[in-house]
Tab-separated table of C-alpha atoms in Angstrom:
chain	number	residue	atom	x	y	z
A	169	UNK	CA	-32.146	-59.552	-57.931
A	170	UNK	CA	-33.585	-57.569	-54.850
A	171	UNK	CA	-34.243	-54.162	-57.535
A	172	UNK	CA	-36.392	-57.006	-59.158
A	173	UNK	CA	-37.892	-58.026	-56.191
A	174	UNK	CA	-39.481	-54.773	-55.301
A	175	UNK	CA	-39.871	-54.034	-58.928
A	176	UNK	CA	-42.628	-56.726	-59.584
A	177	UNK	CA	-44.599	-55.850	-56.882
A	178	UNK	CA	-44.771	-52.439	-58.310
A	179	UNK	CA	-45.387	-53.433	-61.644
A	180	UNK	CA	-47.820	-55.440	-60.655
A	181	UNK	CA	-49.810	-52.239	-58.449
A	182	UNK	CA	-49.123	-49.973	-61.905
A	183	UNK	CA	-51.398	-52.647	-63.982
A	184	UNK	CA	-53.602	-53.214	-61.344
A	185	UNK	CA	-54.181	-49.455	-61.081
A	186	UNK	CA	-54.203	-49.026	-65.074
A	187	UNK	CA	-58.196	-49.165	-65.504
A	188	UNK	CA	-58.491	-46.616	-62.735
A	189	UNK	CA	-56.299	-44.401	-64.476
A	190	UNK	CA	-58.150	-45.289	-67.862
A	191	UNK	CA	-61.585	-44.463	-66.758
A	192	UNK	CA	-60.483	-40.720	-65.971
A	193	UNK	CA	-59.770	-40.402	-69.752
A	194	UNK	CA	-61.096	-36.930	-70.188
A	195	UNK	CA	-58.283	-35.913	-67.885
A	196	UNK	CA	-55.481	-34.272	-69.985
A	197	UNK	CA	-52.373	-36.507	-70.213
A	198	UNK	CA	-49.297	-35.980	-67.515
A	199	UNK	CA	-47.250	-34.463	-70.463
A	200	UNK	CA	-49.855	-31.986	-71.504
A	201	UNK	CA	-50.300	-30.840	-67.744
A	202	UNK	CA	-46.630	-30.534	-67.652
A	203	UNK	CA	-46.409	-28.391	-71.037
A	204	UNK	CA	-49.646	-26.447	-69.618
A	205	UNK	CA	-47.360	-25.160	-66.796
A	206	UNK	CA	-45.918	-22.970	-69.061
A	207	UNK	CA	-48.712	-20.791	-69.165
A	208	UNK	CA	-46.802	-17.522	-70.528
A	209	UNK	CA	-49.680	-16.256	-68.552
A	210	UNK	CA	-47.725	-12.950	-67.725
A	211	UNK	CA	-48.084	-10.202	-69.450
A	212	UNK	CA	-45.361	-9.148	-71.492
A	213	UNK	CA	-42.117	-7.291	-70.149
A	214	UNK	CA	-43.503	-7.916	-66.711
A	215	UNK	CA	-40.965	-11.022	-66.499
A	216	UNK	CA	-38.420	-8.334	-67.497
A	217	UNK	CA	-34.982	-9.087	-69.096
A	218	UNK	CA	-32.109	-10.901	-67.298
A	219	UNK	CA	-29.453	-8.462	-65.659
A	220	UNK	CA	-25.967	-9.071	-65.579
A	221	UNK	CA	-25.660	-11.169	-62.586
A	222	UNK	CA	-28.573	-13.769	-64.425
A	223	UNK	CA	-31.089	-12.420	-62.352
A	224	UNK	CA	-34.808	-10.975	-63.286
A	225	UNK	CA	-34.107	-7.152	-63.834
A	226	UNK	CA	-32.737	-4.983	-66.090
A	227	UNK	CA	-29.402	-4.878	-67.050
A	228	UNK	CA	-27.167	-3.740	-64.191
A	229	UNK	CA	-30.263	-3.421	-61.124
A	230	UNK	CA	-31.956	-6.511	-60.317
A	231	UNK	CA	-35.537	-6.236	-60.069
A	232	UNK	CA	-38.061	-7.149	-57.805
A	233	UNK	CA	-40.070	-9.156	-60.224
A	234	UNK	CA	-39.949	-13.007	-60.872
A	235	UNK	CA	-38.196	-13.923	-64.370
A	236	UNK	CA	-40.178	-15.032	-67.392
A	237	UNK	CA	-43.593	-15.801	-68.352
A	238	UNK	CA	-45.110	-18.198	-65.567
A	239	UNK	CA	-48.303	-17.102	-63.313
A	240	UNK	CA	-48.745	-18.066	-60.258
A	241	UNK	CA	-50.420	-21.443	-61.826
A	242	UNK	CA	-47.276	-21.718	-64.162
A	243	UNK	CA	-43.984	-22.004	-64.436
A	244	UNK	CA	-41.211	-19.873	-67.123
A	245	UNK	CA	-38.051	-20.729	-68.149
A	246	UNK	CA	-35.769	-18.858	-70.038
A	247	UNK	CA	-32.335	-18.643	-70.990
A	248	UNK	CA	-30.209	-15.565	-71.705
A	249	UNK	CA	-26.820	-14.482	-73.136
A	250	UNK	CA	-25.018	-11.151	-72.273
A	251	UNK	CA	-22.072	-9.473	-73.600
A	252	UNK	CA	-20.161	-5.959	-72.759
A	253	UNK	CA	-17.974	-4.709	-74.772
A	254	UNK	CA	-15.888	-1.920	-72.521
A	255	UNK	CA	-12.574	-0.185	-73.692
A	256	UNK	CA	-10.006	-2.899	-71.998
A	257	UNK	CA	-11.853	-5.376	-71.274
A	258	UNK	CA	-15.091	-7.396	-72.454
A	259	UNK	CA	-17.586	-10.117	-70.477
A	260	UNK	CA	-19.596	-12.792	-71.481
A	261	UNK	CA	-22.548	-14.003	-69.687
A	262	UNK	CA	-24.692	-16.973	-70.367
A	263	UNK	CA	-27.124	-18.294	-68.035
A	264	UNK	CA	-30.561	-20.136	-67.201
A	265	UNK	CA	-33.428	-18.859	-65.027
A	266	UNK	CA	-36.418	-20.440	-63.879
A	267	UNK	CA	-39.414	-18.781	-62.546
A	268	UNK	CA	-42.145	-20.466	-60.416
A	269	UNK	CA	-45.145	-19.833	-59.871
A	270	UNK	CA	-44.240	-16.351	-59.961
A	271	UNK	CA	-43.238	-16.365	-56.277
A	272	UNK	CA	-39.807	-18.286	-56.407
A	273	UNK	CA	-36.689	-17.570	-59.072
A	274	UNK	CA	-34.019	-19.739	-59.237
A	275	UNK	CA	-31.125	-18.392	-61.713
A	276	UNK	CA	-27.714	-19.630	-62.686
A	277	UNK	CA	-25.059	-17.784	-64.587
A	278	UNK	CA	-21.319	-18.639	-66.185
A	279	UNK	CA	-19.099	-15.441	-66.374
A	280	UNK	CA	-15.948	-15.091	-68.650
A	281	UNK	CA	-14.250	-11.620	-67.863
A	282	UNK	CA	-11.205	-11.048	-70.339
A	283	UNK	CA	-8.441	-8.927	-69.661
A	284	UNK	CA	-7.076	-8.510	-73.284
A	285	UNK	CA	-3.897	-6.022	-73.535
A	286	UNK	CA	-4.855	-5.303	-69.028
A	287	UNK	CA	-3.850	-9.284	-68.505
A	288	UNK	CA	-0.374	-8.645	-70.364
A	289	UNK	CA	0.427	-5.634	-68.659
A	290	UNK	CA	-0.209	-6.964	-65.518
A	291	UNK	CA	2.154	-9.803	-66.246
A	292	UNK	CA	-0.899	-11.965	-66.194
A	293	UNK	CA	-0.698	-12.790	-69.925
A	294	UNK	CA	-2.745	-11.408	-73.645
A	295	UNK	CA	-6.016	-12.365	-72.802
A	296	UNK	CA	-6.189	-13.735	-69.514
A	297	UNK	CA	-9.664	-14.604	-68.384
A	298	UNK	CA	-11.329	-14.949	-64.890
A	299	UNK	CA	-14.587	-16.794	-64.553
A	300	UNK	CA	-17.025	-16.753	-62.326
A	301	UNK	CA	-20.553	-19.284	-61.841
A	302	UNK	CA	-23.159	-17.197	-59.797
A	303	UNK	CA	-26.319	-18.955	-58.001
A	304	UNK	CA	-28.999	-17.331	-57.295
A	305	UNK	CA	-32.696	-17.040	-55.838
A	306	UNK	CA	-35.327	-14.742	-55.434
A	307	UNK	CA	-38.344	-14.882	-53.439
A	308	UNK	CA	-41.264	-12.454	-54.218
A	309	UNK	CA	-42.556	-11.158	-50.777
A	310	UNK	CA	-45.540	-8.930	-51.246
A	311	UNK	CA	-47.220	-6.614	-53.724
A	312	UNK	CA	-47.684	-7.275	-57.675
A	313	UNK	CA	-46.027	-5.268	-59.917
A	314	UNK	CA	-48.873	-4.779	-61.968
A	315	UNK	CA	-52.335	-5.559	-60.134
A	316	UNK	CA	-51.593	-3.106	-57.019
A	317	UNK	CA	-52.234	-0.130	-58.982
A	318	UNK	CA	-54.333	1.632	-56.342
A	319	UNK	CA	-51.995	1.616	-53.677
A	320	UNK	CA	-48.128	2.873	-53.414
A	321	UNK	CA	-47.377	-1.122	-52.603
A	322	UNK	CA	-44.579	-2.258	-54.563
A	323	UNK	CA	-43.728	-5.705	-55.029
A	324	UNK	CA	-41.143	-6.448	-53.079
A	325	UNK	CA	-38.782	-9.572	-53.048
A	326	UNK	CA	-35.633	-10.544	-51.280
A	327	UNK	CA	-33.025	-12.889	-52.897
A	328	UNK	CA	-29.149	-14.182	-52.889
A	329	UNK	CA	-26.282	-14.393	-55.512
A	330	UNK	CA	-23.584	-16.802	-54.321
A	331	UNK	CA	-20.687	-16.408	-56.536
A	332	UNK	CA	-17.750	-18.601	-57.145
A	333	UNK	CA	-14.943	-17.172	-59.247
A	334	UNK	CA	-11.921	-19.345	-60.282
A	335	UNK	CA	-9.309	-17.432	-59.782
A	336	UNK	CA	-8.621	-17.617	-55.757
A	337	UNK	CA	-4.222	-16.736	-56.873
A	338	UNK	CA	-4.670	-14.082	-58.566
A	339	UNK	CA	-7.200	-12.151	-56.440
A	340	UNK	CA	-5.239	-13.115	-53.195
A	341	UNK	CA	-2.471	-11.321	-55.398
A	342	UNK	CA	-4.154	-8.029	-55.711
A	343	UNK	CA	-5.271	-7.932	-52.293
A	344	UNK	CA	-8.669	-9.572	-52.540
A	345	UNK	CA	-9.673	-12.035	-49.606
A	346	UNK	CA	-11.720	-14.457	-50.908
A	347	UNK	CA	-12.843	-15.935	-54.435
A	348	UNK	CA	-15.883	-17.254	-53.304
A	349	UNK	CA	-19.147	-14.641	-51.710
A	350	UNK	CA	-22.559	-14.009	-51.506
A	351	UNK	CA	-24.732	-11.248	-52.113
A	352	UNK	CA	-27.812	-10.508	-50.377
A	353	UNK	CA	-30.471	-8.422	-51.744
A	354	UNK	CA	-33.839	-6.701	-51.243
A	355	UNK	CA	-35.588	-5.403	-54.333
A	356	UNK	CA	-38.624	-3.189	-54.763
A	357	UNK	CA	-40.124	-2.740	-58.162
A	358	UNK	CA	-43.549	-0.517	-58.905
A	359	UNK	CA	-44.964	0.011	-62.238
A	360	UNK	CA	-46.774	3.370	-62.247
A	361	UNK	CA	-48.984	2.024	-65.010
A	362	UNK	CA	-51.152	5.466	-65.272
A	363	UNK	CA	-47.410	6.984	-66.063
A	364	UNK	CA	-46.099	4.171	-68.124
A	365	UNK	CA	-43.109	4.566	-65.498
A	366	UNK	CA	-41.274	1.458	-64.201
A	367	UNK	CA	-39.234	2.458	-60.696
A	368	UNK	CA	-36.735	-0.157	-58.921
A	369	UNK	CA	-34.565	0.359	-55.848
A	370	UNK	CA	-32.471	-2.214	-54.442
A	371	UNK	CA	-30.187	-2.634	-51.742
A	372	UNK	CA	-27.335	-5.249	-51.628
A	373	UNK	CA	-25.286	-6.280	-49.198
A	374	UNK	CA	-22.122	-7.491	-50.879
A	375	UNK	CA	-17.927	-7.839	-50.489
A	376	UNK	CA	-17.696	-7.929	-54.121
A	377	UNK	CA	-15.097	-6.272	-56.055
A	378	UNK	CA	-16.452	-5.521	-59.696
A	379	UNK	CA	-19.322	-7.700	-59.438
A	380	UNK	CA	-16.877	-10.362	-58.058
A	381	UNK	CA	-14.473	-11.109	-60.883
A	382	UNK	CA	-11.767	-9.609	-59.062
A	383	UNK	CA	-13.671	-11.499	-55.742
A	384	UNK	CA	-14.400	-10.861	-52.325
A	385	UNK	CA	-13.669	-8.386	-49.443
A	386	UNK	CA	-10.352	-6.806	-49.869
A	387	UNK	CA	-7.104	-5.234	-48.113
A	388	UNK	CA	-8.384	-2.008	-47.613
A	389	UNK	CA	-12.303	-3.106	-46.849
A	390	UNK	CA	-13.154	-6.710	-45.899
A	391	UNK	CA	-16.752	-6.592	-44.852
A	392	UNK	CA	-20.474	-6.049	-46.223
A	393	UNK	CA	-21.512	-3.114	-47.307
A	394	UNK	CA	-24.863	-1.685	-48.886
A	395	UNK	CA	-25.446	-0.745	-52.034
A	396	UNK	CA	-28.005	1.294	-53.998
A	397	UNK	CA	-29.405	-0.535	-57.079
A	398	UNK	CA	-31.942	1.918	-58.739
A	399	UNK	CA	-33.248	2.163	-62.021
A	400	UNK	CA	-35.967	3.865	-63.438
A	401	UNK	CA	-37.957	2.907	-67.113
A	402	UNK	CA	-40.464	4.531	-69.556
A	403	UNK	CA	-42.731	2.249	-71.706
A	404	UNK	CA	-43.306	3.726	-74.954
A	405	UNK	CA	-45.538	0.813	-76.382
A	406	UNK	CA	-46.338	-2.904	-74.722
A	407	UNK	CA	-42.812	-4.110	-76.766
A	408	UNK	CA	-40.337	-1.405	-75.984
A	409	UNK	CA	-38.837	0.736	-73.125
A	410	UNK	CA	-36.248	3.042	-72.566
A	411	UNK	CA	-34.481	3.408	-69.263
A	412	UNK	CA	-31.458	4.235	-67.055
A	413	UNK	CA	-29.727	2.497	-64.235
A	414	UNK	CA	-27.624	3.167	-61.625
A	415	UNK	CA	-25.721	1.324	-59.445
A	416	UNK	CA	-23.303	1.569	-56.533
A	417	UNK	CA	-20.238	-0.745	-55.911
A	418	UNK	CA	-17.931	-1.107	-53.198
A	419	UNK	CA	-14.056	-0.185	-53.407
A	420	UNK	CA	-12.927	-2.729	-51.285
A	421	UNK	CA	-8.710	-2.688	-53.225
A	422	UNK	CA	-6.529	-0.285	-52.207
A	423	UNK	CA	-4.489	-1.537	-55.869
A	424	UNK	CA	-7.809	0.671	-57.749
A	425	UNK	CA	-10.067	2.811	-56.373
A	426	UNK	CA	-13.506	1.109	-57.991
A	427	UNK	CA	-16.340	3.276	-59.172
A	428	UNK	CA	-20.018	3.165	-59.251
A	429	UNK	CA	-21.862	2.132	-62.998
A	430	UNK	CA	-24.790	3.519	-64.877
A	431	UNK	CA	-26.462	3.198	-67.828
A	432	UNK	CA	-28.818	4.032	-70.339
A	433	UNK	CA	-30.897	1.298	-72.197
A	434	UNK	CA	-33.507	0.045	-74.656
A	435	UNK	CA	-35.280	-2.860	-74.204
A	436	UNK	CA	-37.016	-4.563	-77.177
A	437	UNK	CA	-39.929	-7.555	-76.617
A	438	UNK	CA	-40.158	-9.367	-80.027
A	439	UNK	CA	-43.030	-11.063	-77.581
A	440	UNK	CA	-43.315	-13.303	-74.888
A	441	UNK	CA	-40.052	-16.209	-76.049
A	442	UNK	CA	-37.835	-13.678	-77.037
A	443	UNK	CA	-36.298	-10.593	-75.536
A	444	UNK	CA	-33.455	-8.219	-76.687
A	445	UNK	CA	-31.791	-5.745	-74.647
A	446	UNK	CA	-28.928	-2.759	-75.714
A	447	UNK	CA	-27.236	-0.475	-73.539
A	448	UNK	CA	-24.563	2.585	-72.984
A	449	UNK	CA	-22.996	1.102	-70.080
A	450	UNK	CA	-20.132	3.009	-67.701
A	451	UNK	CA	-18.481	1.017	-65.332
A	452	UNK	CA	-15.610	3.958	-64.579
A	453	UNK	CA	-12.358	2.371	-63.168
A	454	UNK	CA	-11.619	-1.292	-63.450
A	455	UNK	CA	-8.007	-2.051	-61.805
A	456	UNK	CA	-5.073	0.091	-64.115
A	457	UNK	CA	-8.231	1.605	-66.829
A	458	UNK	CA	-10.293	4.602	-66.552
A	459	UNK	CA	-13.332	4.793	-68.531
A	460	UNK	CA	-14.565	1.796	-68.944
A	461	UNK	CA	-17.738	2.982	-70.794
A	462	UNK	CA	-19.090	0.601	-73.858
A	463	UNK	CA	-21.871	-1.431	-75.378
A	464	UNK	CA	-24.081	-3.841	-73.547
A	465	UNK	CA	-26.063	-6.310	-75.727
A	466	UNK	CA	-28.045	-9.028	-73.974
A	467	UNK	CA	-30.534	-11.971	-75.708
A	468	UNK	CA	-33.212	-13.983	-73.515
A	469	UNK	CA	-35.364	-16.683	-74.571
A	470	UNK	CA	-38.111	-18.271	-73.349
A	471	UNK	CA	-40.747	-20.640	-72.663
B	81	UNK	CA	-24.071	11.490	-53.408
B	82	UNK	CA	-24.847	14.724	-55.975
B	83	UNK	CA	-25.195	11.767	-58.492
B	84	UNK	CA	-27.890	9.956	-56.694
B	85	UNK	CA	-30.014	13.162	-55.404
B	86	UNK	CA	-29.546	14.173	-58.910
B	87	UNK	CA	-31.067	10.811	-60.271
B	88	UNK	CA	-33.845	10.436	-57.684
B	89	UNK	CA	-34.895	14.269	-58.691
B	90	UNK	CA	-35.221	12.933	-61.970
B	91	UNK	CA	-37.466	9.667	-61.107
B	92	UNK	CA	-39.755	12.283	-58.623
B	93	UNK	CA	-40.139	14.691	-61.488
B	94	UNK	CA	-41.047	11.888	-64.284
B	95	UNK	CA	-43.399	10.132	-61.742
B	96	UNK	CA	-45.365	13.169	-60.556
B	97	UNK	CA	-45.480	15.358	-63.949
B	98	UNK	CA	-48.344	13.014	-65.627
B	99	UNK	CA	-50.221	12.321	-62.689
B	100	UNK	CA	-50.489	16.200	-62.038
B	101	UNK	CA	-51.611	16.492	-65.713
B	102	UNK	CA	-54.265	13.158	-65.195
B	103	UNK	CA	-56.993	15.503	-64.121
B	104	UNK	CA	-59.688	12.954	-64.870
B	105	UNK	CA	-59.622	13.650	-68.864
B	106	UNK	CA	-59.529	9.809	-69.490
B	107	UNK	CA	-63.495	9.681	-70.156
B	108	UNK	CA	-62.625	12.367	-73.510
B	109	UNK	CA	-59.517	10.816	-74.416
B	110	UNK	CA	-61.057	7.582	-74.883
B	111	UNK	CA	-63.456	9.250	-77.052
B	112	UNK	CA	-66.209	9.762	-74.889
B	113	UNK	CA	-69.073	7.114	-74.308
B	114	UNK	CA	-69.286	6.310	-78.215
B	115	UNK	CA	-65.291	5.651	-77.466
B	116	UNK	CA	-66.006	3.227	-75.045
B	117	UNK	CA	-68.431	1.530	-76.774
B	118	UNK	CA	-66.190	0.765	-79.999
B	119	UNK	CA	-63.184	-0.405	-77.309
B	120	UNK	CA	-66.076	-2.816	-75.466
B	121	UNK	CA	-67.318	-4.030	-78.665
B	122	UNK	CA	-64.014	-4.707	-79.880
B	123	UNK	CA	-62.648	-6.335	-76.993
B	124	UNK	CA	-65.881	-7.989	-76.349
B	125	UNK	CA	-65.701	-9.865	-79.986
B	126	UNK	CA	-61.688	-10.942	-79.007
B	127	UNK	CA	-62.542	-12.154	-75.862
B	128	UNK	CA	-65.283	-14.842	-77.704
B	129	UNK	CA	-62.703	-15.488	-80.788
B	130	UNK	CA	-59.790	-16.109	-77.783
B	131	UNK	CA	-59.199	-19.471	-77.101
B	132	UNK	CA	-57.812	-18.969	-74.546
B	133	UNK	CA	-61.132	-17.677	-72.826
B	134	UNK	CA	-63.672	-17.873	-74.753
B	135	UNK	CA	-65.153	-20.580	-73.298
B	136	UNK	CA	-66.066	-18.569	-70.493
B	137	UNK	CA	-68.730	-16.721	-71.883
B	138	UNK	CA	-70.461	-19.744	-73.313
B	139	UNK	CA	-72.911	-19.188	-70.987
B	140	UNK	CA	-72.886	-15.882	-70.916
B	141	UNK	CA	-75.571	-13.378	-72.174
B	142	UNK	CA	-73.053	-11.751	-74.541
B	143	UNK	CA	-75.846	-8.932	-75.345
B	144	UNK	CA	-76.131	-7.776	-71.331
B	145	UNK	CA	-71.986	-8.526	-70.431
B	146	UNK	CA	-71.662	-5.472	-73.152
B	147	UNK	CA	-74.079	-3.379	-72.487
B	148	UNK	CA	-73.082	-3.706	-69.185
B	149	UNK	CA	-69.003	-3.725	-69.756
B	150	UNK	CA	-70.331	-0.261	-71.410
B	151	UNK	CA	-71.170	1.469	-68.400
B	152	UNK	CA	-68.629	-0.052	-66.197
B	153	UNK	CA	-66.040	1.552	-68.109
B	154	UNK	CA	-67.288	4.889	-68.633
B	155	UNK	CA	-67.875	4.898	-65.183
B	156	UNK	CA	-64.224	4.012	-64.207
B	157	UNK	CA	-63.223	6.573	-66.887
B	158	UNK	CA	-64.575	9.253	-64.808
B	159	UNK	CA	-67.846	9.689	-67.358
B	160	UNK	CA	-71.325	10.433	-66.261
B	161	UNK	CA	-72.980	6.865	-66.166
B	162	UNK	CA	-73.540	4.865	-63.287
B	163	UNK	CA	-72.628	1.327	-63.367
B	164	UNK	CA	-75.946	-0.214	-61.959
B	165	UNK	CA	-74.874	-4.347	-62.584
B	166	UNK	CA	-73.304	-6.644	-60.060
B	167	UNK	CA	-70.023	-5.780	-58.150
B	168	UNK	CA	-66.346	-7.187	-59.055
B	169	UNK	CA	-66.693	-9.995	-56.958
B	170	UNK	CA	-69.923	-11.217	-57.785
B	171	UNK	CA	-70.226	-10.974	-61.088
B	172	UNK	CA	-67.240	-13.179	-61.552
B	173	UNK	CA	-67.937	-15.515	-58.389
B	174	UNK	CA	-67.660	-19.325	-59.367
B	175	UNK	CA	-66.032	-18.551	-62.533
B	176	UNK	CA	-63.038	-19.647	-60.860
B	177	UNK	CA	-60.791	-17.013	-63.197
B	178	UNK	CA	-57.011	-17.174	-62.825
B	179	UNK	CA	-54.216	-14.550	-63.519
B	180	UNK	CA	-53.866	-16.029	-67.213
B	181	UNK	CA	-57.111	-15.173	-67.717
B	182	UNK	CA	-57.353	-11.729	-65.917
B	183	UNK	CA	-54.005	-11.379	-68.089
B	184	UNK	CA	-55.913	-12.503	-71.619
B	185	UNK	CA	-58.706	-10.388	-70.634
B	186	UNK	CA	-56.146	-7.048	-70.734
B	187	UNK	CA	-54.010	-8.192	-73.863
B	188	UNK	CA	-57.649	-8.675	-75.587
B	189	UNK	CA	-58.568	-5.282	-74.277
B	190	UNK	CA	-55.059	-3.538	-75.294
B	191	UNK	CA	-55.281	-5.542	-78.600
B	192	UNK	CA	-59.042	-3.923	-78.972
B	193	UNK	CA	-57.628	-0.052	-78.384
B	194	UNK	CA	-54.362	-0.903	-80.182
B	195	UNK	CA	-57.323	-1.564	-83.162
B	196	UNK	CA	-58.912	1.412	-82.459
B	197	UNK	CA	-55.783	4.215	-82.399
B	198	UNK	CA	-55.970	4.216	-78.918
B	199	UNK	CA	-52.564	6.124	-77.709
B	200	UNK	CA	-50.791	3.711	-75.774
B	201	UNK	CA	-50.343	6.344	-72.680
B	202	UNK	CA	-54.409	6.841	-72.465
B	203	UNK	CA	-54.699	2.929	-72.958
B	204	UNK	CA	-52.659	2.960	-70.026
B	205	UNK	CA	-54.519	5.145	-67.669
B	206	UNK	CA	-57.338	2.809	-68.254
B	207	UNK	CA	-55.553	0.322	-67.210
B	208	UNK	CA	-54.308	1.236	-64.129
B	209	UNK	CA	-57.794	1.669	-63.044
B	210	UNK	CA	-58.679	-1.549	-64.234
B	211	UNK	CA	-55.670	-3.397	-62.665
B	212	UNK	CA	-56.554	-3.473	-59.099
B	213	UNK	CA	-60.197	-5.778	-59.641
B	214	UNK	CA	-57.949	-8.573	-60.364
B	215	UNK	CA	-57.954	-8.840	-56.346
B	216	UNK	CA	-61.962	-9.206	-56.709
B	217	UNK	CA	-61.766	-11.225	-60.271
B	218	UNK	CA	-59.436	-13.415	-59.543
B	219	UNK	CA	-59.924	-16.428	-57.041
B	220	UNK	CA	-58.098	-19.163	-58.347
């Protein structure tokens, strides 16, 4: 009764409004202003690919650079899905980022880390999985990766990851001391465009033990620390670039000594909706493995 | 540590090695002035057939925008013309141009060189040089 109170009131203001609105015909419709906001304005590869976290980036550094397609009239959306394939153990990541007005990134992304043959030896059980939900946002700061081309200015940006993995037992069981964190980061990307040369340093503060599937802080280390993200890329045509990453990790577990990861990748842009990514990724020591070296395959799409 | 000062030798030896090497040959790579003039004329015919911007020009006199697109870029190639037409700023003032355009405006002109054989490296160099009058052609 009282929703229909205020309701006709309302009603009544829309149809008195309704020639107002009509007389501004030449004014495109609300759904075509909407659908204009995807401008895919950007040019292409500068939204770069989604790294593993979800984030804008490569495939293990985050980048400094807003995801997807949107200007800074427009908005991009895109959507991504990740796997690595490593001796022991493999990872699936699917997520969702949305860029706006290429000064604001907002990601989310759903991590399944499986164990395999690991889980079972660790009493665990064949195939036990952890999982992990990370949250993120990036805010560009200053520079553009591509218009500041006549001064050392890199675009800079400074972001979060809060990550939430689910299994608080277990890593309170191997000497982890939390299951929920947050990174912090600040990235700096510059595109030597007279060099075809894409360079990115970041540095992260961070408690998390192998990205945070095995959680937060640990028995032998239970603070931040920073770490180096850096990766550097050549662009061989306006669709395809080759490039290698490295980046540093804490070894907060006194149960494995963690390592740092690199790798070596290719990135392929079919154009501005779709995105593929392969890489020779090393992740060195994950809990009772050495070696964990494999293939990384990641798929974004876009609007 | 020996890792990293490895890795960073690596990114200082890729970044400075071409720009060492960049000692201003763009104007011949590009062909020289009759270069130039195909990659205008080319570029100048997708930015009309674009529709993403060709309504921009409608008012445009497409004859004088080329000839004077001509010199503009030989001149920021490092050739020996002087660019005698309006600066950045004003010749685009009230145009109200945003990064999507700025943007179509390059894809047009890589699409144009791409048309041409232009290598993508020496389509790049031009670029770079072109990249930073965004901050006087765009103001929207």
């Amino acid at each position: 009764m009282r929703s229909t109170l205020f309701g006709l009131p309302l009603a009544a203001g829309l149809l008195f409004c309704a020639p107002v609105f009509a007389q501004d015909a030449p004014q495109p419709s609300l759904w075509r202003r909407g659908a204009d906001l995807f401008d895919q304005g950007k040019l292409l590869a500068t939204g770069g690919v989604s790294q593993v976290e979800g984030a804008g980036g490569g495939g293990l550094a985050n980048w400094a650079l807003i995801s997807g397609y949107g200007t800074d009239n427009g908005i991009g959306l895109n959507g991504h899905y990740t796997y690595v394939g490593l001796p022991d153990y493999h990872l699936h990541t699917m997520g969702v980022a949305v860029g706006l007005f290429d000064r604001l990134e907002l990601s989310y992304a759903w991590q399944e880390f499986n164990t395999r043959s690991v889980g079972a030896a660790l009493g665990l059980g064949q195939g036990y999985t952890f999982h992990q939900n990370i949250f993120g946002a990036k805010l560009k700061l200053v520079g553009d990766i591509v218009y500041d081309q006549d001064s050392w200015m890199p675009q800079i940006s400074i972001g979060l990851q809060h990550k939430e993995n689910d299994r608080g037992a277990v890593i309170a069981f191997v000497g982890g001391k939390g299951s929920v964190g947050t990174d912090f980061y600040l990235a700096a990307s510059k595109l030597f465009l007279a060099q075809s040369v894409l360079a990115n340093v970041t540095l992260r503060e961070t408690k998390a033990n192998q990205f945070g599937i095995l959680g937060f802080g640990g028995d032998k280390y239970d603070d931040y620390s920073t770490q180096v993200e850096t990766s550097l890329a050549y662009l061989f045509s306006k669709d395809f670039a080759l490039g290698a990453e490295f980046r540093t990790k804490p070894s907060n577990l006194s149960i494995a000594k963690e390592q740092n990861g690199w790798d070596i990748f290719a990135a392929y842009f079919l154009n501005k909706n779709l995105s593929l990514t392969a890489a020779y990724v090393d992740l060195g020591n994950i809990v009772i493995r050495n070696h964990q070296r494999g293939a990384y395959v990641s798929l974004q799409a876009g609007l | 540590m020996k890792q990293m000062l490895r890795i960073c030798a690596f990114a200082g030896t890729l970044a400075i090695a071409p720009a060492v090497a960049d000692e201003d040959t763009l104007f011949a790579d590009l062909g020289g002035q009759k270069g130039i003039d195909r990659i205008v004329e080319k570029s100048v015919d997708n930015y009309l057939a674009d529709p993403r911007i060709g309504a921009i020009f409608d008012e445009s006199n497409i004859e004088r925008i080329r000839a004077q697109l001509k010199d503009h870029f030989c001149m920021v190639a490092g050739g020996p013309c002087k660019y005698a037409g309006h600066s950045m700023s004003d010749a685009h003032r009230g145009l109200h141009l945003t990064n999507a355009n700025f943007n179509a405006l390059v894809e047009d002109l890589q699409s144009a060189m791409d048309f041409l054989g232009v290598p993508f490296i020496t389509q790049n160099r031009l670029l770079a040089r072109l990249a930073p009058m965004q901050h006087d052609v765009v103001t929207r």
